[in-house]
Each structure stands twice: as structure tokens, then as C-alpha cells.
Amino acid sequence: MSDQTKYEGPKRVFSGIQPSGDMHLGNYLGAIKKFVDLQEDNECLYCIVDLHAITVWQDPKLLPEQTRHIAAAYLASGVDPSKAIVYNQSAVRAHTELAWYFNCVARVGWLNRMTQFKDKAGKNSEKMSVGLYDYPVLQAADILAFKATHVPVGEDQKQHLELSRDIAAKFNHDFNVPHFFPSPEPMIKGPGARVMSLRDGTAKMSKSDPSDNSRINLTDDADKIAKKIRKAKTDAGVIPESLKELEERPEVANLVSIYAALSGMTDEQVLTQYSGQGFGVFKPALADLTVEKMSPITDLMNRYLSDPEELNRILAKAADKAAEIADPIVSDVRKIIGFCGA
Ligand code: AMP
Ligand code: TRP
């Protein structure tokens, strides 16, 4: 494969979230919080990936509302549309076009290894849409249509990012354009990269978990947040002194990590503050902290959602800006492939 270290284009950040289901604390800590930090010093595109959402059935009447829901979550969390480009994927044609070219670069064997497809499809893979199988190729097109170099995501996206890098490298190699596409780097590390379910410390917090008590939604009010944390699964022990002692207690480790991510402390600092305390003390403290950090976001989100036309305008304006970046890149791809008239 070609040497990817010599890419000389600008640093550019791209990430996306699907408009399917409620946003939760895992999305906030694993993704959106990082988006806000990155927008200060980088050119950033934050996409609402509605084309990915339709890989499983979405009600056409609800999809626009769900799309605005994610837009409102981005903005309420501090993503600033004058600094970052916030738009929905289907409004920019470059995504679907480049995805087709990448379908002809990616190998079936590569997709067969994708664990997210296996998790989502379970025993029903024959009945899933072709789009769900092809999902990671579209994701590679999202990133590379902008020659994005950095991709802030939660840990669950690691494998998809590796595939994007493989596709970029194979395209550059096959067409002998050694540094055309960058090798996009995942930005995963940091607190909140993997927030687990409140009901099961071995499963990630997820939109698709049937139990609403497993997650804190960005739309939950203070009472609901406190109730969910009170009900969170723990054990009869107390908060231990060392991280080592948390290894066999995934639910407790998760609550400690959430506390750390929300407060800006390290896990160790949280243990130092609470070691020896029972959950009768720790859970109310965590509930207060979560409410303090999340309630302003929920309130602001509701304010944005009360003006859908304004959200539509913000998205449409940003889609034009996104197309201005992606269209020339995809046009170069057409020339590189050798289409007549390109
Ligand atoms: P999704 O909700 O699957 O569209 O994910 C949107 C973003 O949130 C991606 O960057 C995910 O990696 C991230 N994410 C989703 N669930 C979690 C979680 N439980 N912990 C940390 N990050 C997450
Ligand atoms: N697959 C990502 C998720 O489920 C969403 C996504 C789509 C994405 N395209 C992307 C993330 C491009 C980062 C970059 O979370």
C-alpha cells in the first residue's frame, strides 16, 4: 500500500451521527463534547447522517424531525454554526456518488469482517438491506469526500475507521495517485469514549437498547435523570480506592467514568474523592452533577426545536458550504477513474 504519511492537504475534521432515536449521554461524551472542543482551532464538518439512518426503516414523516433533533443537540451542546459546518448528509450529493466509486474499491471480504453489521443483523443477515451491509463504505465516502484527516468518534467506530483508511490506501494505490486521499485518523481517546448501559456494565449505552432505563437521554428532565441513576445497577460494596479493584465491577467502573467525564476529573481523582463511600452517597452526587451539566443543554435543545424553520435554514446554508468543498474533490475522483467527459 502507498505511503500515507506524505499527505499535504489541510487538517480537516469530520464526524457524523445518525438521526435515529434519542441522543444519549454516550453520544454526548463520546462524540459531541469533542466536536465542541475541536471547532475552535480546526475546520470542522459535523454531519447528520440521514443516508445511514435509512439503512434500517425510518418513517418518512418522522425523519425531518429526527434530523432537526440531532442538529438541535449539536447546537445546544455548543457546536457553533459560524465555526463548524452542520448539515444533513442527503443534502450533499457527493456522499452517494463517492460511495459508489468506493463500492468498486472495497472488497467483499473487508465488509464481511465488520462486527457492527454482524451485531445489528444478528441471525437475520439475509433479510437486512444491502445498504446496512454497505454502511461502512458510505462512511468512508463521508470522510474522504472532504479529504478529512481527523474523525472524532466513540470507540465503537474504530473498525469502520480502519476500513476508511484501507479504502483510501487502495484507491491511492490502484490509481497511482499516492497522496490523493489522506489516511483519516480516528480521535477516540479521552473520557467518555465508551459509556456503558446503566443496566449492564458490559453493554454499551445505545439508542437501540429496549430499556429506556439503560441510558440517559439528552431530553430527560432532572427527575428522570435522578431516577435512572438511582436505579442504575451496582453492587453491595463501596467505592474502592484503586482502578484495579474496579476491573471486576463494570457497572461501578462505568458510573465512576461518567462522573469523571462530566466533571473533567480523572477516574483516579473520583476514586480519591469517594473511596469508602456507599452508593447512597455516590449516586445522588452523580445525579446532581449530571443534571447540572445536562439540563442547560436539554433546555437549549428545546428552544432550538421550537423553531424548526430556523434549524432548516442553518442546515441548508451549511449544506451549500459542504458541497463547495466536496464537489471539486469528487470531480477530481471522476477524472482519476477515467470517465469520458470528466
Ligand atoms: P450513533 O448513536 O451510533 O449514531 O453514534 C454517534 C456517535 O456517538 C459515534 O461517534 C459513536 O461512536 C458515539 N457513541 C455512541 N454510543 C456511545 C457510547 N455508548 N459511548 C461512547 N460513544 C458512543
Ligand atoms: N457510523 C457512525 C455511527 O454509527 C456514524 C457515521 C456515519 C460517521 N458517517 C460517519 C462517524 C463519518 C464519523 C465519520 O456512530
Tab-separated table of C-alpha atoms and ligand atoms in Angstrom:
chain	number	residue	atom	x	y	z
A	1	MET	CA	0.000	0.000	0.000
A	2	SER	CA	1.133	3.559	-0.641
A	3	ASP	CA	2.897	5.702	1.922
A	4	GLN	CA	0.158	7.780	3.539
A	5	THR	CA	2.445	9.934	5.606
A	6	LYS	CA	3.113	12.413	2.819
A	7	TYR	CA	-0.418	13.788	2.519
A	8	GLU	CA	-0.021	17.534	2.387
A	9	GLY	CA	-3.595	18.814	2.410
A	10	PRO	CA	-5.082	20.820	5.276
A	11	LYS	CA	-6.125	19.310	8.587
A	12	ARG	CA	-9.892	18.820	8.456
A	13	VAL	CA	-12.266	17.265	10.990
A	14	PHE	CA	-15.376	15.272	10.014
A	15	SER	CA	-17.868	13.314	12.080
A	16	GLY	CA	-21.476	12.185	11.888
A	17	ILE	CA	-24.374	10.978	13.992
A	18	GLN	CA	-27.446	9.131	12.768
A	19	PRO	CA	-30.889	10.707	13.152
A	20	SER	CA	-32.484	7.555	14.500
A	21	GLY	CA	-33.680	7.544	18.079
A	22	ASP	CA	-32.893	9.790	21.003
A	23	MET	CA	-29.433	11.182	21.664
A	24	HIS	CA	-27.934	9.899	24.885
A	25	LEU	CA	-25.094	10.572	27.269
A	26	GLY	CA	-22.809	8.198	25.309
A	27	ASN	CA	-23.268	10.265	22.144
A	28	TYR	CA	-22.639	13.431	24.120
A	29	LEU	CA	-19.488	12.292	25.949
A	30	GLY	CA	-18.110	10.045	23.173
A	31	ALA	CA	-18.713	12.433	20.286
A	32	ILE	CA	-20.412	15.829	20.625
A	33	LYS	CA	-18.325	17.107	23.534
A	34	LYS	CA	-15.211	16.520	21.430
A	35	PHE	CA	-16.841	18.280	18.457
A	36	VAL	CA	-17.185	21.435	20.526
A	37	ASP	CA	-13.542	21.439	21.619
A	38	LEU	CA	-12.264	20.814	18.090
A	39	GLN	CA	-14.182	23.615	16.381
A	40	GLU	CA	-12.010	26.288	17.993
A	41	ASP	CA	-8.825	25.533	16.058
A	42	ASN	CA	-9.909	23.396	13.114
A	43	GLU	CA	-12.060	23.369	10.021
A	44	CYS	CA	-14.877	21.027	11.122
A	45	LEU	CA	-17.836	19.352	9.444
A	46	TYR	CA	-20.476	17.757	11.648
A	47	CYS	CA	-22.964	15.798	9.651
A	48	ILE	CA	-26.355	14.321	10.454
A	49	VAL	CA	-26.107	11.074	8.562
A	50	ASP	CA	-29.646	10.537	7.330
A	51	LEU	CA	-28.470	8.284	4.471
A	52	HIS	CA	-27.018	5.945	7.084
A	53	ALA	CA	-30.226	6.090	9.103
A	54	ILE	CA	-32.323	4.719	6.215
A	55	THR	CA	-30.269	1.508	6.120
A	56	VAL	CA	-32.985	0.408	8.539
A	57	TRP	CA	-36.600	1.546	8.145
A	58	GLN	CA	-37.331	5.170	9.031
A	59	ASP	CA	-40.802	6.675	8.945
A	60	PRO	CA	-40.690	9.453	6.300
A	61	LYS	CA	-42.982	11.584	8.458
A	62	LEU	CA	-40.570	11.451	11.397
A	63	LEU	CA	-37.215	11.677	9.633
A	64	PRO	CA	-37.122	15.505	9.258
A	65	GLU	CA	-37.942	15.928	12.936
A	66	GLN	CA	-35.292	13.397	13.970
A	67	THR	CA	-32.765	15.198	11.792
A	68	ARG	CA	-33.533	18.518	13.491
A	69	HIS	CA	-33.301	16.745	16.842
A	70	ILE	CA	-29.634	15.931	16.185
A	71	ALA	CA	-28.996	19.417	14.806
A	72	ALA	CA	-30.507	20.897	17.984
A	73	ALA	CA	-28.363	18.587	20.129
A	74	TYR	CA	-25.203	19.715	18.312
A	75	LEU	CA	-26.059	23.403	18.671
A	76	ALA	CA	-27.304	23.177	22.268
A	77	SER	CA	-24.077	21.397	23.246
A	78	GLY	CA	-22.056	24.299	21.913
A	79	VAL	CA	-21.350	23.474	18.274
A	80	ASP	CA	-21.359	26.913	16.661
A	81	PRO	CA	-22.658	27.088	13.070
A	82	SER	CA	-20.459	30.117	12.416
A	83	LYS	CA	-17.407	27.967	13.189
A	84	ALA	CA	-18.403	24.447	12.094
A	85	ILE	CA	-20.393	23.199	9.103
A	86	VAL	CA	-23.502	21.425	10.460
A	87	TYR	CA	-25.629	19.840	7.728
A	88	ASN	CA	-27.530	16.705	6.756
A	89	GLN	CA	-25.843	14.151	4.538
A	90	SER	CA	-28.626	13.658	1.959
A	91	ALA	CA	-28.428	17.363	1.039
A	92	VAL	CA	-24.927	16.902	-0.400
A	93	ARG	CA	-24.800	14.581	-3.410
A	94	ALA	CA	-21.051	13.952	-3.126
A	95	HIS	CA	-21.668	11.356	-0.379
A	96	THR	CA	-23.701	8.961	-2.515
A	97	GLU	CA	-21.603	9.457	-5.622
A	98	LEU	CA	-18.284	8.758	-3.911
A	99	ALA	CA	-19.836	5.806	-2.068
A	100	TRP	CA	-20.464	4.139	-5.436
A	101	TYR	CA	-16.879	4.603	-6.559
A	102	PHE	CA	-15.723	3.204	-3.218
A	103	ASN	CA	-18.032	0.214	-3.637
A	104	CYS	CA	-15.810	-0.693	-6.542
A	105	VAL	CA	-12.649	-0.274	-4.436
A	106	ALA	CA	-13.691	-2.003	-1.183
A	107	ARG	CA	-13.601	-5.813	-1.131
A	108	VAL	CA	-16.420	-8.097	-0.034
A	109	GLY	CA	-14.020	-9.807	2.376
A	110	TRP	CA	-13.380	-6.497	4.120
A	111	LEU	CA	-17.081	-5.884	4.689
A	112	ASN	CA	-17.613	-9.449	5.857
A	113	ARG	CA	-15.366	-8.701	8.794
A	114	MET	CA	-17.393	-5.712	10.072
A	115	THR	CA	-18.630	-6.539	13.542
A	116	GLN	CA	-21.251	-3.766	13.668
A	117	PHE	CA	-23.126	-5.353	10.764
A	118	LYS	CA	-22.989	-8.738	12.476
A	119	ASP	CA	-24.248	-7.176	15.724
A	120	LYS	CA	-27.071	-5.303	14.030
A	121	ALA	CA	-28.118	-8.112	11.702
A	122	GLY	CA	-27.788	-10.964	14.179
A	123	LYS	CA	-29.252	-14.138	12.701
A	124	ASN	CA	-31.279	-12.155	10.149
A	125	SER	CA	-28.481	-11.014	7.853
A	126	GLU	CA	-30.280	-12.326	4.753
A	127	LYS	CA	-33.216	-10.061	5.482
A	128	MET	CA	-31.200	-6.882	6.084
A	129	SER	CA	-30.956	-4.143	3.461
A	130	VAL	CA	-27.932	-4.128	1.181
A	131	GLY	CA	-27.425	-0.590	2.494
A	132	LEU	CA	-26.834	-1.855	6.030
A	133	TYR	CA	-24.107	-4.170	4.745
A	134	ASP	CA	-22.593	-1.349	2.704
A	135	TYR	CA	-22.885	1.173	5.549
A	136	PRO	CA	-19.125	1.416	6.266
A	137	VAL	CA	-18.352	2.197	2.604
A	138	LEU	CA	-20.724	5.177	2.743
A	139	GLN	CA	-18.990	6.196	5.961
A	140	ALA	CA	-15.622	6.163	4.166
A	141	ALA	CA	-17.161	8.326	1.418
A	142	ASP	CA	-18.455	10.796	4.039
A	143	ILE	CA	-14.985	11.310	5.408
A	144	LEU	CA	-12.999	11.227	2.191
A	145	ALA	CA	-15.365	13.409	0.126
A	146	PHE	CA	-13.837	16.183	2.241
A	147	LYS	CA	-10.359	14.665	2.478
A	148	ALA	CA	-10.929	14.808	6.231
A	149	THR	CA	-7.825	13.970	8.225
A	150	HIS	CA	-9.329	13.589	11.724
A	151	VAL	CA	-12.500	11.844	12.847
A	152	PRO	CA	-13.749	12.219	16.452
A	153	VAL	CA	-15.877	9.181	17.334
A	154	GLY	CA	-16.586	6.769	20.164
A	155	GLU	CA	-14.687	3.513	20.443
A	156	ASP	CA	-17.347	1.502	18.610
A	157	GLN	CA	-16.327	3.182	15.337
A	158	LYS	CA	-12.711	2.023	15.391
A	159	GLN	CA	-13.207	-0.775	12.887
A	160	HIS	CA	-15.154	1.443	10.479
A	161	LEU	CA	-12.320	3.962	10.552
A	162	GLU	CA	-9.801	1.231	9.738
A	163	LEU	CA	-11.912	0.345	6.711
A	164	SER	CA	-11.927	4.019	5.615
A	165	ARG	CA	-8.145	4.006	5.799
A	166	ASP	CA	-7.961	0.787	3.778
A	167	ILE	CA	-10.248	2.219	1.102
A	168	ALA	CA	-8.215	5.458	0.907
A	169	ALA	CA	-4.970	3.485	0.603
A	170	LYS	CA	-6.312	1.100	-2.045
A	171	PHE	CA	-7.744	3.935	-4.147
A	172	ASN	CA	-4.439	5.833	-3.983
A	173	HIS	CA	-2.549	2.670	-4.884
A	174	ASP	CA	-4.830	1.319	-7.640
A	175	PHE	CA	-5.000	4.636	-9.482
A	176	ASN	CA	-1.402	5.512	-8.750
A	177	VAL	CA	-2.224	8.785	-7.007
A	178	PRO	CA	-0.110	8.122	-3.898
A	179	HIS	CA	-1.225	11.063	-1.757
A	180	PHE	CA	-4.634	11.928	-3.170
A	181	PHE	CA	-6.668	10.788	-0.165
A	182	PRO	CA	-5.340	11.233	3.371
A	183	SER	CA	-5.398	8.342	5.811
A	184	PRO	CA	-8.061	9.619	8.225
A	185	GLU	CA	-7.156	9.310	11.868
A	186	PRO	CA	-9.737	8.323	14.445
A	187	MET	CA	-9.806	10.515	17.575
A	188	ILE	CA	-11.165	8.108	20.146
A	189	LYS	CA	-9.184	8.564	23.311
A	190	GLY	CA	-10.440	10.567	26.216
A	191	PRO	CA	-13.062	10.246	28.895
A	192	GLY	CA	-16.416	9.013	27.660
A	193	ALA	CA	-15.093	7.072	24.665
A	194	ARG	CA	-17.217	4.119	25.757
A	195	VAL	CA	-20.137	4.862	28.043
A	196	MET	CA	-21.861	1.676	29.137
A	197	SER	CA	-25.516	0.843	29.803
A	198	LEU	CA	-26.813	1.741	33.276
A	199	ARG	CA	-28.377	-1.732	33.458
A	200	ASP	CA	-25.432	-3.795	32.200
A	201	GLY	CA	-21.830	-2.669	32.532
A	202	THR	CA	-20.733	-4.950	29.708
A	203	ALA	CA	-23.061	-3.487	27.020
A	204	LYS	CA	-22.588	-0.018	25.552
A	205	MET	CA	-25.176	2.665	26.164
A	206	SER	CA	-27.203	2.595	22.978
A	207	LYS	CA	-30.224	4.128	21.253
A	208	SER	CA	-31.409	0.684	20.341
A	209	ASP	CA	-31.477	-0.796	23.868
A	210	PRO	CA	-35.155	-1.628	24.534
A	211	SER	CA	-34.835	-0.444	28.161
A	212	ASP	CA	-35.067	3.338	28.479
A	213	ASN	CA	-33.564	2.979	31.972
A	214	SER	CA	-30.320	1.799	30.353
A	215	ARG	CA	-29.490	5.301	29.095
A	216	ILE	CA	-29.719	8.976	29.920
A	217	ASN	CA	-31.317	10.764	27.002
A	218	LEU	CA	-30.488	14.368	26.213
A	219	THR	CA	-34.236	15.038	26.515
A	220	ASP	CA	-34.583	13.584	30.051
A	221	ASP	CA	-35.563	16.083	32.733
A	222	ALA	CA	-33.905	16.331	36.158
A	223	ASP	CA	-36.339	13.900	37.820
A	224	LYS	CA	-35.866	11.282	35.163
A	225	ILE	CA	-32.084	11.579	35.284
A	226	ALA	CA	-32.083	11.204	39.083
A	227	LYS	CA	-34.433	8.223	38.908
A	228	LYS	CA	-32.367	6.426	36.276
A	229	ILE	CA	-29.151	6.929	38.241
A	230	ARG	CA	-30.832	5.779	41.457
A	231	LYS	CA	-31.956	2.623	39.650
A	232	ALA	CA	-28.597	2.036	37.933
A	233	LYS	CA	-27.227	-1.429	38.587
A	234	THR	CA	-24.434	-1.527	41.189
A	235	ASP	CA	-23.420	-3.946	43.927
A	236	ALA	CA	-23.399	-4.081	47.703
A	237	GLY	CA	-19.830	-2.766	48.002
A	238	VAL	CA	-18.455	0.742	48.384
A	239	ILE	CA	-16.391	2.930	46.019
A	240	PRO	CA	-12.905	1.349	46.057
A	241	GLU	CA	-9.530	3.027	46.352
A	242	SER	CA	-7.890	1.847	43.150
A	243	LEU	CA	-8.764	1.345	39.481
A	244	LYS	CA	-7.576	-2.273	39.752
A	245	GLU	CA	-10.416	-3.011	42.165
A	246	LEU	CA	-12.915	-1.760	39.561
A	247	GLU	CA	-11.923	-4.372	36.994
A	248	GLU	CA	-14.435	-6.937	38.221
A	249	ARG	CA	-17.168	-4.330	38.784
A	250	PRO	CA	-18.069	-2.986	35.330
A	251	GLU	CA	-21.245	-1.173	36.438
A	252	VAL	CA	-19.393	0.708	39.166
A	253	ALA	CA	-16.494	1.455	36.813
A	254	ASN	CA	-18.998	2.932	34.361
A	255	LEU	CA	-20.565	5.281	36.928
A	256	VAL	CA	-17.111	6.411	38.037
A	257	SER	CA	-16.121	7.086	34.413
A	258	ILE	CA	-19.303	9.052	33.767
A	259	TYR	CA	-18.607	11.149	36.858
A	260	ALA	CA	-15.036	11.724	35.672
A	261	ALA	CA	-16.046	12.645	32.112
A	262	LEU	CA	-18.722	15.097	33.259
A	263	SER	CA	-16.583	16.744	35.943
A	264	GLY	CA	-13.342	16.910	33.967
A	265	MET	CA	-11.626	14.775	36.644
A	266	THR	CA	-9.712	11.554	36.037
A	267	ASP	CA	-11.165	8.229	37.212
A	268	GLU	CA	-8.438	8.126	39.883
A	269	GLN	CA	-9.417	11.548	41.223
A	270	VAL	CA	-13.045	10.422	41.507
A	271	LEU	CA	-11.924	7.354	43.482
A	272	THR	CA	-9.814	9.514	45.773
A	273	GLN	CA	-12.792	11.748	46.471
A	274	TYR	CA	-15.339	8.966	47.052
A	275	SER	CA	-13.426	5.863	48.186
A	276	GLY	CA	-15.121	4.137	51.098
A	277	GLN	CA	-18.479	5.804	50.366
A	278	GLY	CA	-21.542	3.730	49.547
A	279	PHE	CA	-23.875	4.277	46.601
A	280	GLY	CA	-26.313	6.110	48.882
A	281	VAL	CA	-23.770	8.942	48.705
A	282	PHE	CA	-22.221	8.448	45.276
A	283	LYS	CA	-25.415	8.074	43.248
A	284	PRO	CA	-27.037	11.335	44.424
A	285	ALA	CA	-23.727	13.150	43.791
A	286	LEU	CA	-23.591	11.713	40.273
A	287	ALA	CA	-27.250	12.585	39.688
A	288	ASP	CA	-26.654	16.207	40.764
A	289	LEU	CA	-23.598	16.506	38.547
A	290	THR	CA	-25.408	15.005	35.548
A	291	VAL	CA	-28.378	17.320	35.993
A	292	GLU	CA	-26.080	20.328	36.411
A	293	LYS	CA	-24.230	19.554	33.171
A	294	MET	CA	-27.071	18.216	31.028
A	295	SER	CA	-30.081	20.358	31.986
A	296	PRO	CA	-28.850	23.540	30.299
A	297	ILE	CA	-28.280	21.506	27.128
A	298	THR	CA	-31.776	19.996	27.294
A	299	ASP	CA	-33.339	23.438	27.798
A	300	LEU	CA	-31.437	24.959	24.918
A	301	MET	CA	-32.231	21.978	22.712
A	302	ASN	CA	-35.936	22.512	23.317
A	303	ARG	CA	-35.559	26.167	22.415
A	304	TYR	CA	-33.900	25.291	19.103
A	305	LEU	CA	-36.563	22.688	18.402
A	306	SER	CA	-39.313	25.259	18.873
A	307	ASP	CA	-38.129	26.990	15.673
A	308	PRO	CA	-37.846	24.245	13.022
A	309	GLU	CA	-37.634	26.754	10.159
A	310	GLU	CA	-34.520	28.333	11.638
A	311	LEU	CA	-32.907	24.889	12.017
A	312	ASN	CA	-33.814	24.086	8.406
A	313	ARG	CA	-32.154	27.340	7.303
A	314	ILE	CA	-28.967	26.619	9.266
A	315	LEU	CA	-28.732	23.116	7.758
A	316	ALA	CA	-29.399	24.276	4.186
A	317	LYS	CA	-26.805	27.037	4.333
A	318	ALA	CA	-24.200	24.650	5.699
A	319	ALA	CA	-25.008	22.033	3.041
A	320	ASP	CA	-24.048	24.580	0.368
A	321	LYS	CA	-20.730	25.179	2.110
A	322	ALA	CA	-20.112	21.431	2.423
A	323	ALA	CA	-20.845	20.917	-1.283
A	324	GLU	CA	-18.361	23.658	-2.176
A	325	ILE	CA	-15.619	21.608	-0.513
A	326	ALA	CA	-16.686	18.136	-1.647
A	327	ASP	CA	-17.716	18.757	-5.267
A	328	PRO	CA	-14.225	19.588	-6.589
A	329	ILE	CA	-12.786	16.566	-4.746
A	330	VAL	CA	-15.347	14.189	-6.258
A	331	SER	CA	-14.828	15.824	-9.642
A	332	ASP	CA	-11.096	15.013	-9.348
A	333	VAL	CA	-12.038	11.427	-8.460
A	334	ARG	CA	-14.054	11.170	-11.697
A	335	LYS	CA	-11.030	12.326	-13.695
A	336	ILE	CA	-8.719	9.933	-11.858
A	337	ILE	CA	-11.033	6.986	-12.587
A	338	GLY	CA	-11.029	7.995	-16.245
A	339	PHE	CA	-14.678	8.663	-17.078
A	340	CYS	CA	-15.318	10.068	-20.541
A	341	GLY	CA	-16.129	13.787	-20.261
A	342	ALA	CA	-14.935	14.051	-16.667
B	1	AMP	P1	-24.642	6.554	16.919
B	1	AMP	O1	-25.570	6.877	18.030
B	1	AMP	O2	-24.354	5.106	16.810
B	1	AMP	O3	-25.001	7.230	15.611
B	1	AMP	O4	-23.236	7.187	17.336
B	1	AMP	C1	-22.911	8.552	17.206
B	1	AMP	C2	-21.570	8.844	17.867
B	1	AMP	O5	-21.655	8.596	19.271
B	1	AMP	C3	-20.415	7.972	17.369
B	1	AMP	O6	-19.226	8.734	17.357
B	1	AMP	C4	-20.339	6.874	18.394
B	1	AMP	O7	-19.056	6.301	18.474
B	1	AMP	C5	-20.674	7.641	19.662
B	1	AMP	N1	-21.270	6.745	20.656
B	1	AMP	C6	-22.429	6.038	20.537
B	1	AMP	N2	-22.671	5.314	21.643
B	1	AMP	C7	-21.640	5.576	22.501
B	1	AMP	C8	-21.313	5.143	23.819
B	1	AMP	N3	-22.096	4.311	24.488
B	1	AMP	N4	-20.173	5.624	24.384
B	1	AMP	C9	-19.359	6.494	23.726
B	1	AMP	N5	-19.617	6.937	22.476
B	1	AMP	C10	-20.738	6.497	21.862
B	2	TRP	N1	-21.261	5.112	11.799
B	2	TRP	C1	-21.254	6.234	12.709
B	2	TRP	C2	-22.001	5.805	13.992
B	2	TRP	O1	-22.827	4.957	13.997
B	2	TRP	C3	-21.918	7.444	12.116
B	2	TRP	C4	-21.145	7.965	10.951
B	2	TRP	C5	-21.508	7.928	9.643
B	2	TRP	C6	-19.872	8.591	10.990
B	2	TRP	N2	-20.583	8.510	8.855
B	2	TRP	C7	-19.560	8.927	9.637
B	2	TRP	C8	-18.987	8.891	12.027
B	2	TRP	C9	-18.355	9.552	9.320
B	2	TRP	C10	-17.776	9.521	11.675
B	2	TRP	C11	-17.461	9.850	10.329
B	2	TRP	O2	-21.750	6.355	15.005
